[in-house]
Short mmCIF file of C-alpha atoms and ligand atoms in Angstrom, two decimals:
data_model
loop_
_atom_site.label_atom_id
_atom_site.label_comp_id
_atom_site.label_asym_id
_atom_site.label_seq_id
_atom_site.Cartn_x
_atom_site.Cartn_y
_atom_site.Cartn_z
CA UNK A 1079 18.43 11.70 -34.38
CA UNK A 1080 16.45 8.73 -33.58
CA UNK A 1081 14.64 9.61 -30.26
CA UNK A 1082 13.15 7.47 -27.11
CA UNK A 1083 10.51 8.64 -25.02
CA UNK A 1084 10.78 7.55 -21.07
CA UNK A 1085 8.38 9.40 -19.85
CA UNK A 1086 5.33 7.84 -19.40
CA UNK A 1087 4.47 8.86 -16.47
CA UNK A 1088 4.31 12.32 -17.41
CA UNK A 1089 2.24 11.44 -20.68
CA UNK A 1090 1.69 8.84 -23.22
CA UNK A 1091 1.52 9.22 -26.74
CA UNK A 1092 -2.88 8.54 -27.47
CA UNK A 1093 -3.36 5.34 -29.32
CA UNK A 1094 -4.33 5.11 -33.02
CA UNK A 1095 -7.71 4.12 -32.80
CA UNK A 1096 -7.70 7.34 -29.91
CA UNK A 1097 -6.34 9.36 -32.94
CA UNK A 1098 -8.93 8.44 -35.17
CA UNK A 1099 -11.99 8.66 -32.95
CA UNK A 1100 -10.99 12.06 -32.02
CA UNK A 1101 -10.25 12.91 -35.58
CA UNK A 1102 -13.98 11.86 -36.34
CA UNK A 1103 -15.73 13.18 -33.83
CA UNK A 1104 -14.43 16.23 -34.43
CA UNK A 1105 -15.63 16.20 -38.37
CA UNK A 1106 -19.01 15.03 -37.57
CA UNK A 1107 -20.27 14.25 -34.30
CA UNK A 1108 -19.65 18.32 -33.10
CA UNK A 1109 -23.55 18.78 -31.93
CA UNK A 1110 -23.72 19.83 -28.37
CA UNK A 1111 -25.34 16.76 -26.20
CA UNK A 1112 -27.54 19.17 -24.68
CA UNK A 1113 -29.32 20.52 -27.25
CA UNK A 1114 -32.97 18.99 -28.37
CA UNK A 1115 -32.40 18.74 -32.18
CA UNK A 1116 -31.28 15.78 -33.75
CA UNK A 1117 -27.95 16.85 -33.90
CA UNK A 1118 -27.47 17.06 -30.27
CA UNK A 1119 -29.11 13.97 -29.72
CA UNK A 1120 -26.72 12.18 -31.56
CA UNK A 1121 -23.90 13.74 -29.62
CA UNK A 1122 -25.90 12.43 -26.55
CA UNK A 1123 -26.16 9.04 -27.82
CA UNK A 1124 -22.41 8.55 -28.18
CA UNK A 1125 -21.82 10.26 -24.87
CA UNK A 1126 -24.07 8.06 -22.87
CA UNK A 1127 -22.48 5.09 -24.92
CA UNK A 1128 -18.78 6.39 -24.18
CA UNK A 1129 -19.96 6.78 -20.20
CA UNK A 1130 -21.46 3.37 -20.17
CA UNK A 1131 -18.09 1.61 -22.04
CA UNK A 1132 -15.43 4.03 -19.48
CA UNK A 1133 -17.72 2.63 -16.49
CA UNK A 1134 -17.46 -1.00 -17.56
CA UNK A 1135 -13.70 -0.59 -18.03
CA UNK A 1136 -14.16 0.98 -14.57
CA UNK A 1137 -16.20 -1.23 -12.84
CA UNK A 1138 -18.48 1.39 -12.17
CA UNK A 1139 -22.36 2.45 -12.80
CA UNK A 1140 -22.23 5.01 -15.73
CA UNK A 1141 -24.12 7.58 -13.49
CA UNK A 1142 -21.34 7.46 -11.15
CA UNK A 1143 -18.66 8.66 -13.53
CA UNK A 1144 -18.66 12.60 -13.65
CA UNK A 1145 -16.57 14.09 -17.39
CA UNK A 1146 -13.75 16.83 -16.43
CA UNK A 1147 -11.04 17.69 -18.34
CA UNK A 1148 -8.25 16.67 -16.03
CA UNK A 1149 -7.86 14.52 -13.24
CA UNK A 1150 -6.46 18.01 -11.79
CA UNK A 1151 -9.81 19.30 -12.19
CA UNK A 1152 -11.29 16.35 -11.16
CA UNK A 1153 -9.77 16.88 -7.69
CA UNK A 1154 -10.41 20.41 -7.53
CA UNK A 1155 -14.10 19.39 -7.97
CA UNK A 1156 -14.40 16.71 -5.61
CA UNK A 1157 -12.23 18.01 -2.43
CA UNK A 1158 -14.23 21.60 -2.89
CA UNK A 1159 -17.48 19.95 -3.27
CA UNK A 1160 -16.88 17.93 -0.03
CA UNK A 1161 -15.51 20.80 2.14
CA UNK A 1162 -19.28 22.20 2.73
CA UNK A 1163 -20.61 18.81 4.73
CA UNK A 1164 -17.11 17.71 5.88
CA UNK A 1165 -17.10 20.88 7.62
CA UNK A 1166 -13.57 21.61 9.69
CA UNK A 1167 -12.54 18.46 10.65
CA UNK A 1168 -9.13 17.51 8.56
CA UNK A 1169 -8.42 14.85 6.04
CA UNK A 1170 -5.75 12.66 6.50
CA UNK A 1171 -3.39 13.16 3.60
CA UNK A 1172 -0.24 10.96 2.13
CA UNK A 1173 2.46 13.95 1.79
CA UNK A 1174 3.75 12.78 -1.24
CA UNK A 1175 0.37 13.43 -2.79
CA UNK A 1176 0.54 15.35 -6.63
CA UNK A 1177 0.21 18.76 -6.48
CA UNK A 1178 -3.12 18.46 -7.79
CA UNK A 1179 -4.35 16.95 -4.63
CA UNK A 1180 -2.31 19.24 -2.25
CA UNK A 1181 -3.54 22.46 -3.90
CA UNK A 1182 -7.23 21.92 -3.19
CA UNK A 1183 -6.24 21.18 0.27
CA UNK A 1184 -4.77 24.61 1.19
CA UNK A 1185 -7.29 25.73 3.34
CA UNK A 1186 -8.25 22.59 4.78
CA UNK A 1187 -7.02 21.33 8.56
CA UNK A 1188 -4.25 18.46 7.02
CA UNK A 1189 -3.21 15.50 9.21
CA UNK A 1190 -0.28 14.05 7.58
CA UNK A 1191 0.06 9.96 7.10
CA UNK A 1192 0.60 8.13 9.56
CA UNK A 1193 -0.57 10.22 11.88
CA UNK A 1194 -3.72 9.16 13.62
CA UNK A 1195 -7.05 8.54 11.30
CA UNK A 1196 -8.89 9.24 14.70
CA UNK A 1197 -11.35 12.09 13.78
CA UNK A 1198 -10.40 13.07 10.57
CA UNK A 1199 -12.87 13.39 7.82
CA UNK A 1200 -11.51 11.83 4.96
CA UNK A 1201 -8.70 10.05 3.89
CA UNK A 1202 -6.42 11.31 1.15
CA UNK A 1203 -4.59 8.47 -0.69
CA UNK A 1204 -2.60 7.99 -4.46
CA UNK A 1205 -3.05 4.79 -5.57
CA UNK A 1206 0.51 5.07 -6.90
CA UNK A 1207 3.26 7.55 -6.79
CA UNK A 1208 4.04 9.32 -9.88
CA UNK A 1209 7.46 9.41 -9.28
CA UNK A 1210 8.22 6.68 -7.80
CA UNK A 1211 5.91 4.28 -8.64
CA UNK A 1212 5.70 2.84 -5.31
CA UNK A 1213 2.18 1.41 -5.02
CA UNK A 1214 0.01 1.94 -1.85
CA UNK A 1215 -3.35 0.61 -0.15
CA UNK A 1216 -5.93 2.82 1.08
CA UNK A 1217 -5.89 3.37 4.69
CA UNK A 1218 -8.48 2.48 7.04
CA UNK A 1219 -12.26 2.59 7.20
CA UNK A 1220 -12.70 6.44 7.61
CA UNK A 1221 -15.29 8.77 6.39
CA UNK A 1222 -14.77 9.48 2.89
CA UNK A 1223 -11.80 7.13 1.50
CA UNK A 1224 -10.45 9.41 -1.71
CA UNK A 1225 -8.05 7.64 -4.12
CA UNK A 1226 -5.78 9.54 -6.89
CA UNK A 1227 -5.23 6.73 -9.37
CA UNK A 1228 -4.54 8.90 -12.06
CA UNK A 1229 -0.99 7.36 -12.06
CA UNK A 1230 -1.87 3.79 -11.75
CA UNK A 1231 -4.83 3.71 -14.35
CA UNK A 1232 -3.44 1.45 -17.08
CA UNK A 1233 -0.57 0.23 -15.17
CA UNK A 1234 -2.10 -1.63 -12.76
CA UNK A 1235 -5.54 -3.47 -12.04
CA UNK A 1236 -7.31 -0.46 -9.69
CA UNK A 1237 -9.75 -0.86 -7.00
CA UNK A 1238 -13.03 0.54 -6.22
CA UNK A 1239 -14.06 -1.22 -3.25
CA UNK A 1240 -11.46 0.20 -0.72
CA UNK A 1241 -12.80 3.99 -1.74
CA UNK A 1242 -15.51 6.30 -2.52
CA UNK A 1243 -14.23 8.25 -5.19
CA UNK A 1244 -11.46 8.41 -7.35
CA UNK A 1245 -10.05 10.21 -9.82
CA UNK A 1246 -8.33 9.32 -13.51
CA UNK A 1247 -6.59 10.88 -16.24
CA UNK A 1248 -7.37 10.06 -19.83
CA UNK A 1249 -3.66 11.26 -21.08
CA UNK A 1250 -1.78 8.56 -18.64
CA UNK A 1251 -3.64 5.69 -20.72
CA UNK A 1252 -3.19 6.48 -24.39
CA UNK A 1253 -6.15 8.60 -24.50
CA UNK A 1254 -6.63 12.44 -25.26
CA UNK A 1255 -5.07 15.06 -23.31
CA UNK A 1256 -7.96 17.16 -21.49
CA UNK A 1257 -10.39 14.42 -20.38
CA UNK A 1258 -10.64 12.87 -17.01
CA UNK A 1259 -13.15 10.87 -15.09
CA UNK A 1260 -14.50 11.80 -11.35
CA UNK A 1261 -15.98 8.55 -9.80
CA UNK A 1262 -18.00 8.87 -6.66
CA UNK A 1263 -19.73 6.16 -4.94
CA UNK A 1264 -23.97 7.48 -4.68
CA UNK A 1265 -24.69 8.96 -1.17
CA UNK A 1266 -21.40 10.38 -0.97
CA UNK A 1267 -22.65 14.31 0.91
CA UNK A 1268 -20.91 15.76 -2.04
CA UNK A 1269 -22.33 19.19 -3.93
CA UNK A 1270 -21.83 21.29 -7.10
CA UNK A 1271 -19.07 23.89 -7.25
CA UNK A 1272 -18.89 24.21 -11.18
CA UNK A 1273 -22.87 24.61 -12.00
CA UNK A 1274 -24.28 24.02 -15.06
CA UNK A 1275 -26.95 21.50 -16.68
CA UNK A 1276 -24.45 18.75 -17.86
CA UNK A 1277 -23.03 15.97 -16.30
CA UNK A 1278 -25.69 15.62 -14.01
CA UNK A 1279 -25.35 18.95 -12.78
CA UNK A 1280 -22.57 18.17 -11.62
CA UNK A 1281 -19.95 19.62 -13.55
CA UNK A 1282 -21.66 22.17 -15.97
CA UNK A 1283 -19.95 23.08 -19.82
CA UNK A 1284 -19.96 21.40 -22.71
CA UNK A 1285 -18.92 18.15 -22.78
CA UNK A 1286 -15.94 17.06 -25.11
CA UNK A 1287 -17.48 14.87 -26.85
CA UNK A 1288 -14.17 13.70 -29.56
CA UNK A 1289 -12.45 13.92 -26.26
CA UNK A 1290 -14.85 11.26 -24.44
CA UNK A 1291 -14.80 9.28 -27.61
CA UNK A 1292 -11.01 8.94 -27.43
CA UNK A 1293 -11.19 8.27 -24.30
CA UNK A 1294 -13.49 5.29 -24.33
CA UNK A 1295 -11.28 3.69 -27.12
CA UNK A 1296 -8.48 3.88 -24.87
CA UNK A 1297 -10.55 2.39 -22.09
CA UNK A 1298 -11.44 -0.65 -24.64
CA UNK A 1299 -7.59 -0.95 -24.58
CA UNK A 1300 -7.07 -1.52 -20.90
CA UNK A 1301 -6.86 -5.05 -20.43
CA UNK A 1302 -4.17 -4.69 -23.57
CA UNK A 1303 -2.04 -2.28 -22.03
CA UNK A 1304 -2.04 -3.64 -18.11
CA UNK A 1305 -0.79 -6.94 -20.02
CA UNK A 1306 2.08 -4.55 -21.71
CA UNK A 1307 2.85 -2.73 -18.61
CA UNK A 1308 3.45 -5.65 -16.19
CA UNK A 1309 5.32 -7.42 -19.01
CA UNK A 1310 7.84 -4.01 -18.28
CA UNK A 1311 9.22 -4.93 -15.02
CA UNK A 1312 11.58 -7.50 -15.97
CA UNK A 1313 13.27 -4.82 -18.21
CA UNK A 1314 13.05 -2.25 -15.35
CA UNK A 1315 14.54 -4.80 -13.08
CA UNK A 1316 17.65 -5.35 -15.31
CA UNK A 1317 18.28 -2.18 -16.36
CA UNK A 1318 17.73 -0.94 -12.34
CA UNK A 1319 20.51 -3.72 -11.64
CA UNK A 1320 22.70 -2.34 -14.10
CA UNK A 1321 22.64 0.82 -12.55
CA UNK A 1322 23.16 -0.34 -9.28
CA UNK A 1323 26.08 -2.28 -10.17
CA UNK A 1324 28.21 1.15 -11.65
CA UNK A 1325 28.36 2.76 -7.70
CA UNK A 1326 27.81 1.65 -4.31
CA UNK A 1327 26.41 5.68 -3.75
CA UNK A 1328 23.74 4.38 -6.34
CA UNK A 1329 19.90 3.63 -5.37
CA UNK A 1330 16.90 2.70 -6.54
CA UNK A 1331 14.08 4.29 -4.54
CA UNK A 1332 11.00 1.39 -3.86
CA UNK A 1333 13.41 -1.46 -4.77
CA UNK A 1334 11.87 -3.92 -2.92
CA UNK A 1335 8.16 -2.64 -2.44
CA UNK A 1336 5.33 -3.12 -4.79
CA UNK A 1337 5.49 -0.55 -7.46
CA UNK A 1338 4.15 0.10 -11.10
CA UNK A 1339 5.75 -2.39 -13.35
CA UNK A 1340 6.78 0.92 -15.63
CA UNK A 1341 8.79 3.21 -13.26
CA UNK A 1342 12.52 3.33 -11.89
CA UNK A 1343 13.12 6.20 -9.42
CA UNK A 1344 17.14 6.74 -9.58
CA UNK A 1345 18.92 8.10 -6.78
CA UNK A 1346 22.76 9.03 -8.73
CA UNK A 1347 24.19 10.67 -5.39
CA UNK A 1348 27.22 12.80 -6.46
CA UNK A 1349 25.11 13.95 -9.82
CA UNK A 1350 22.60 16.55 -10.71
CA UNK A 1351 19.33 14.28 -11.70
CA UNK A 1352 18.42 17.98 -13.52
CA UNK A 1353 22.16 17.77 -15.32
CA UNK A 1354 21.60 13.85 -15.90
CA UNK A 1355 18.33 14.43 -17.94
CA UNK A 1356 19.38 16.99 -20.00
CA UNK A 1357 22.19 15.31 -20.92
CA UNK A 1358 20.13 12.07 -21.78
CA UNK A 1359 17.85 14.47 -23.78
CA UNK A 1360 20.49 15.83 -26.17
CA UNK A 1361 21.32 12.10 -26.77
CA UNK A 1362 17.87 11.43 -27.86
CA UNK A 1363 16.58 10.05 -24.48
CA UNK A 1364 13.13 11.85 -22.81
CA UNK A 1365 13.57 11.06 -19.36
CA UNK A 1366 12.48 12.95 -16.06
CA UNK A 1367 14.10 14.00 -12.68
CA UNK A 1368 12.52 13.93 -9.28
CA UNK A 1369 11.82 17.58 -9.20
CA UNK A 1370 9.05 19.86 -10.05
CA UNK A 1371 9.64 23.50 -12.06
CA UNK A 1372 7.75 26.27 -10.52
CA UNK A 1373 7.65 29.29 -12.20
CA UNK A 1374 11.73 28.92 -13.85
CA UNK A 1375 12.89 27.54 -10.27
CA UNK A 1376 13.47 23.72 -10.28
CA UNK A 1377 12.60 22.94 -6.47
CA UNK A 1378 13.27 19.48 -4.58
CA UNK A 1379 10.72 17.00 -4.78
CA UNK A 1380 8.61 16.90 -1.75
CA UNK A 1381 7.79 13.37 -2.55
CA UNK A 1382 10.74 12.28 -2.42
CA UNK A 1383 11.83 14.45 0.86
CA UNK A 1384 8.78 12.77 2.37
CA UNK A 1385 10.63 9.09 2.38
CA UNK A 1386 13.22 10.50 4.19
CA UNK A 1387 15.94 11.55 1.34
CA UNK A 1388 17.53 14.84 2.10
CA UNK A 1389 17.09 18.22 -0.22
CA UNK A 1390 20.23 17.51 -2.24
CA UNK A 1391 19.27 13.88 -2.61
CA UNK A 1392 16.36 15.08 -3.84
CA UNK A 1393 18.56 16.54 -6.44
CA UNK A 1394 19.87 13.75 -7.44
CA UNK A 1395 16.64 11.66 -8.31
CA UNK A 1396 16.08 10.71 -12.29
CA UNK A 1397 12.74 9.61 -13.19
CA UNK A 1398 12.55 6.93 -16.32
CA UNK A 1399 9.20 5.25 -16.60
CA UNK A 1400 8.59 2.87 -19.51
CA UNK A 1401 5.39 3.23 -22.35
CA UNK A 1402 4.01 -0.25 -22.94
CA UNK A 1403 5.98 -2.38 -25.16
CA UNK A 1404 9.12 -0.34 -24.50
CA UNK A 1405 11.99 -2.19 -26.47
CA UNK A 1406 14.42 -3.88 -25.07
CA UNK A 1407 17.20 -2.53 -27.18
CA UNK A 1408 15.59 0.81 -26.74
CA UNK A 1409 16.20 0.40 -23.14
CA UNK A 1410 19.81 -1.28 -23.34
CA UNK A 1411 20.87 1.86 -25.37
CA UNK A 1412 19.49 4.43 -22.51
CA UNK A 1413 21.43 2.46 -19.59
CA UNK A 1414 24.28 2.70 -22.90
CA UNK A 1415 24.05 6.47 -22.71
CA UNK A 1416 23.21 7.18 -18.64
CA UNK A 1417 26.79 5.24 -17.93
CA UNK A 1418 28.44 7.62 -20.41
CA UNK A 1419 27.22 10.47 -18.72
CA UNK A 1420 27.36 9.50 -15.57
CA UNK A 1421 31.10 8.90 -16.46
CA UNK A 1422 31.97 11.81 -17.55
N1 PLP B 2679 -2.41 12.80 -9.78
C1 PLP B 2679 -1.28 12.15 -10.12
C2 PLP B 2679 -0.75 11.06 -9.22
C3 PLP B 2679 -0.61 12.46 -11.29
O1 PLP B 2679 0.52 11.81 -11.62
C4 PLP B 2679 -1.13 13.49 -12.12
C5 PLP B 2679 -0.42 13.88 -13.36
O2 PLP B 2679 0.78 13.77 -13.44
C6 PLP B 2679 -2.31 14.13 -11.74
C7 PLP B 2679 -2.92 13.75 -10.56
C8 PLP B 2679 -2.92 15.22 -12.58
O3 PLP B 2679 -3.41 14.70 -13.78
P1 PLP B 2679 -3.88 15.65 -14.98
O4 PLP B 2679 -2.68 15.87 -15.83
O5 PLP B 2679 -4.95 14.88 -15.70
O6 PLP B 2679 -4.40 16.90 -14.38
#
């Protein structure tokens, strides 16, 4: 069975030319960049080169960009490095942050958006929702403005001026899975927690170097693929219209607000959004829902709760978000196949 992958926002396939600088790293570029032979210095070479190519892409100064191997990671490292010199006072978080972002945040004092920036310090902000794709600004003028953009990398044009650092995932774009850049503005009172020589010592073990080098090729790709993305939303638009036109208890979440080109967030009130996908799935469709699994237990989406739905229309949420150049009959055949479930 032919099959059609609506997931992006989970992952994206990595590009070709990702495929084949990976591939040829791995055969012979394998030195470690911090050793003094020749070998190693090669390595170096091409990771200063990929770090200077990912910051251009970035707008950024290639010293600023710290390696990790997720932007999960990458969040882990930042928020715990901060904690020492932000001392007690709390960050003011969006609650439909990614887990990734909460988790760090456990033992922190949280202020939730909107409550009052007054005296918190930093600011905790996703430059787009992962499952719903609404887009938002970064609030304020506070301490330490952190943005999660590992959603909105590639999808839309991202920002550096309204933060001080932000995070990005190489797997979103068409790169490698297990890479990630950490950007932080310089002066930002940030320290170690993961020691080690590389990176600055700033995030010590070896580098990935194939990993980097896939990475930068997908960076190269960029402008490409932000071209691609925003060329989805007419197709998201119709196909979101279609839905809404099969039941009045149908909605799409966002409609209305700026949001990635890529995603439709379906509220099918009266179905299980967990039922709906695996249905779709035997069909040949890869689609997601609005909840998380947690150790076997599929829980609401606390995203979702967080705009106000209720637990059970949490439920009810199904996720599709587009890869560039999606096809149109591609997507014609999915609304084809949700209606016949949905009808059922
Ligand atoms: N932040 C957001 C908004 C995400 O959507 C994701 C991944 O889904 C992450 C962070 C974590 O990214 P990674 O898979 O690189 O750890």
């Amino acid at each position: 069975m032919e099959r059609h992958y609506f997931d992006a926002n989970a992952t994206a396939p990595p590009l070709p030319t990702v495929v084949d600088a990976v591939a040829r790293a791995m055969a012979e570029t394998w030195g470690n960049p911090t050793s003094t032979h020749r070998e190693g210095q090669r390595a170096r070479h091409l990771l200063e080169e990929a770090r200077r190519s990912v910051a251009a892409g970035l707008g950024a100064a290639p010293a600023e960009l710290v390696f990790c191997a997720s932007a999960t990671e990458a969040l882990h490292l930042l928020l715990r490095g901060l904690r020492p010199a932000l001392g007690d006072r709390p960050a003011l978080v969006f609650p439909g942050e990614h887990s990734a972002c909460l988790n760090p945040l456990a033992d922190w004092a949280v202020r939730w958006m909107p409550d009052d920036p007054e005296g918190c310090a930093t600011v905790v902000q996703m430059a787009a929702s992962n499952e719903t794709g609404i887009l938002y600004a970064m609030p304020g003028h506070l301490a330490v403005r952190i943005k999660d953009a590992a959603q909105a990398w590639g999808k839309v044009p991202v920002d550096l001026a309204d933060c001080d650092a932000a995070v990005f995932s190489g797997h979103k774009i068409g790169g490698p899975r297990g890479v990630a850049v950490l950007w932080m503005r310089p002066g930002l009172p940030w320290t170690a927690v993961m020691e080690g020589p590389q990176e600055r010592r700033r995030r010590g073990g070896t580098e990935d170097l194939p990993a980097i080098l896939g990475l930068a090729e997908a960076v190269a790709e960029l402008p490409a693929r932000l071209a691609r993305n925003a060329a989805l939303a007419p197709l998201r638009d119709a196909l979101e219209a279609e839905v809404l036109s099969w039941s009045p208890d149908y909605e799409v979440i966002g409609r209305g607000l700026p949001r990635l080109p890529n995603t439709s967030s379906l509220l099918l009130r009266g179905h299980l959004g967990e039922s709906v996908q695996i249905a779709l799935d035997l069909a040949g469709f890869a689609v997601s829902t609005g909840s998380a699994c947690h150790s076997g237990s599929t829980k609401p989406s606390h995203a979702i709760m967080t705009l106000g739905y209720s637990e059970q229309e949490a439920r009810s949420v199904l996720r599709i978000s587009m890869l560039p150049g999606a096809a149109p009959e591609a997507v014609a055949a999915l609304g084809a196949a949700l209606k016949r479930i949905l009808d059922q």
